[in-house]
C-alpha cells in the first residue's frame, strides 16, 4: 500500500463478524468480544497512510484488523516486537516510549492507539508527540478504558448491592492490576489533553456497552489459561477449533454488532484532526 492511500481492513463493509472471527482464532472469547467492538469503531474511520500504531504489542490486534501491513508498529516491549515479527502485520517495528516518538515532524498521516494509553504513566506528552509526527490534516484515533469501568462490569455492582463493597473494590483492583491499568480517568481528562495538544476533536463517544462489558467480565475466567501462557512465553495459549469458533460467533456476534446508546460505554473512542 502506497503512502497517502487509505488503509483497508477485514471489515471494510462494516461487518464486525470478520474481526470477531479472526480474534476468536487467536484470543479468549471475552477479549475477542472487547477487541472486535474496538475494531468496529476503528474500522469506521479512514486511516490514511503512512500509519503509526502506538502500542502495537505482539501484533494481536493488528493481525485481526489490517488486511495490508501497516507502516509502523511501535511498542516499548522488545519481547512483544520480536513476537510481532512473525505476524508480519507491520512493515517496520520500532521499540520506543510513546512519549518520545523517534520520528520526524509530519512523518505520518495517521496515528492510532488501541487501549494503550491507560498503561502509560505521565501520558500527556504522548499527545504533543502525536501532534508533532502527524502532517497537517492528519488524524489521531484512540480508545481508552474509563475510570468508571467497574460500574459497567457484572460483579462489582452486584457485590455493592449486597453490601459487599470491600469485596467489590478488591475485585476491581485485581482486574486493573491484571490488565496493568495505571491511568484511568474521566472522558474530560482525555478530551482536554487532545485539545491542549492542538487537535480538533471530530468524534468522541463511549464504546463497549454495559451489556458487552458485563459479558467480558463474566468471561474473564475463561481467559486465565491464555493469560498464563502470555505471561510465560509472550504468546497466548488458545486453541479454538472451527466448530468452537462458530459457536462463539453465534453467541457474541449480536453483542459485537450492536451500536452503543449515547453515553453507554466503559471505554472512550476519540477521532481528532491535526
PDB file of N, CA and C in Angstrom, residues 7 17 20 39 41 49 87 89 97 102 129 131 144 148 174 179 185 212 224 233 244:
ATOM      1  N   UNK A   7      -6.023   3.167   4.501  1.00  0.00           N
ATOM      2  CA  UNK A   7      -5.839   1.790   4.940  1.00  0.00           C
ATOM      3  C   UNK A   7      -7.115   0.998   4.779  1.00  0.00           C
ATOM      4  N   UNK A  17     -18.271  -9.158  12.049  1.00  0.00           N
ATOM      5  CA  UNK A  17     -18.046 -10.602  12.122  1.00  0.00           C
ATOM      6  C   UNK A  17     -16.645 -10.988  11.665  1.00  0.00           C
ATOM      7  N   UNK A  20     -14.364 -10.353  14.620  1.00  0.00           N
ATOM      8  CA  UNK A  20     -14.659 -11.273  15.711  1.00  0.00           C
ATOM      9  C   UNK A  20     -14.140 -12.669  15.405  1.00  0.00           C
ATOM     10  N   UNK A  39     -12.406  -2.738  17.162  1.00  0.00           N
ATOM     11  CA  UNK A  39     -12.074  -2.799  15.740  1.00  0.00           C
ATOM     12  C   UNK A  39     -13.211  -2.240  14.888  1.00  0.00           C
ATOM     13  N   UNK A  41     -15.215   0.169  15.632  1.00  0.00           N
ATOM     14  CA  UNK A  41     -15.161   1.630  15.673  1.00  0.00           C
ATOM     15  C   UNK A  41     -13.951   2.165  14.916  1.00  0.00           C
ATOM     16  N   UNK A  49      -2.450   6.422   4.910  1.00  0.00           N
ATOM     17  CA  UNK A  49      -1.062   6.026   5.107  1.00  0.00           C
ATOM     18  C   UNK A  49      -0.143   7.218   4.813  1.00  0.00           C
ATOM     19  N   UNK A  87       4.178 -12.261  12.810  1.00  0.00           N
ATOM     20  CA  UNK A  87       2.840 -11.969  12.284  1.00  0.00           C
ATOM     21  C   UNK A  87       2.892 -11.175  10.992  1.00  0.00           C
ATOM     22  N   UNK A  89       2.573  -8.073  10.405  1.00  0.00           N
ATOM     23  CA  UNK A  89       1.455  -7.130  10.354  1.00  0.00           C
ATOM     24  C   UNK A  89       1.942  -5.726  10.023  1.00  0.00           C
ATOM     25  N   UNK A  97       9.485   4.563  23.648  1.00  0.00           N
ATOM     26  CA  UNK A  97       8.499   5.134  24.556  1.00  0.00           C
ATOM     27  C   UNK A  97       7.546   6.008  23.741  1.00  0.00           C
ATOM     28  N   UNK A 102      10.340   8.508  18.000  1.00  0.00           N
ATOM     29  CA  UNK A 102      11.591   8.710  17.262  1.00  0.00           C
ATOM     30  C   UNK A 102      11.378   8.935  15.765  1.00  0.00           C
ATOM     31  N   UNK A 129       3.472  14.695  21.147  1.00  0.00           N
ATOM     32  CA  UNK A 129       4.281  13.948  20.199  1.00  0.00           C
ATOM     33  C   UNK A 129       3.453  13.466  19.004  1.00  0.00           C
ATOM     34  N   UNK A 131       0.835  14.906  17.822  1.00  0.00           N
ATOM     35  CA  UNK A 131       0.587  16.108  17.024  1.00  0.00           C
ATOM     36  C   UNK A 131       1.814  16.455  16.177  1.00  0.00           C
ATOM     37  N   UNK A 144      -9.611   4.126  24.973  1.00  0.00           N
ATOM     38  CA  UNK A 144      -9.036   4.011  26.305  1.00  0.00           C
ATOM     39  C   UNK A 144     -10.147   3.686  27.290  1.00  0.00           C
ATOM     40  N   UNK A 148     -14.714   4.836  35.386  1.00  0.00           N
ATOM     41  CA  UNK A 148     -15.917   4.188  35.924  1.00  0.00           C
ATOM     42  C   UNK A 148     -16.203   2.850  35.250  1.00  0.00           C
ATOM     43  N   UNK A 174      -7.994  -6.024  41.403  1.00  0.00           N
ATOM     44  CA  UNK A 174      -7.333  -7.182  40.787  1.00  0.00           C
ATOM     45  C   UNK A 174      -7.454  -7.134  39.267  1.00  0.00           C
ATOM     46  N   UNK A 179      -4.627  -6.210  34.117  1.00  0.00           N
ATOM     47  CA  UNK A 179      -4.522  -5.576  32.800  1.00  0.00           C
ATOM     48  C   UNK A 179      -3.560  -4.400  32.791  1.00  0.00           C
ATOM     49  N   UNK A 185      -9.205   7.614  33.812  1.00  0.00           N
ATOM     50  CA  UNK A 185      -9.695   8.977  34.022  1.00  0.00           C
ATOM     51  C   UNK A 185     -11.107   9.126  33.468  1.00  0.00           C
ATOM     52  N   UNK A 212     -22.065  -5.480  26.882  1.00  0.00           N
ATOM     53  CA  UNK A 212     -20.831  -6.089  26.389  1.00  0.00           C
ATOM     54  C   UNK A 212     -19.765  -6.146  27.474  1.00  0.00           C
ATOM     55  N   UNK A 224      -8.061 -17.116  31.778  1.00  0.00           N
ATOM     56  CA  UNK A 224      -6.961 -17.320  32.714  1.00  0.00           C
ATOM     57  C   UNK A 224      -5.848 -18.166  32.113  1.00  0.00           C
ATOM     58  N   UNK A 233       5.352 -17.013  28.043  1.00  0.00           N
ATOM     59  CA  UNK A 233       6.072 -17.067  26.768  1.00  0.00           C
ATOM     60  C   UNK A 233       5.875 -15.838  25.896  1.00  0.00           C
ATOM     61  N   UNK A 244     -15.903 -24.581  17.523  1.00  0.00           N
ATOM     62  CA  UNK A 244     -15.962 -23.732  18.720  1.00  0.00           C
ATOM     63  C   UNK A 244     -16.031 -22.267  18.316  1.00  0.00           C
TER      64      UNK A 244
END
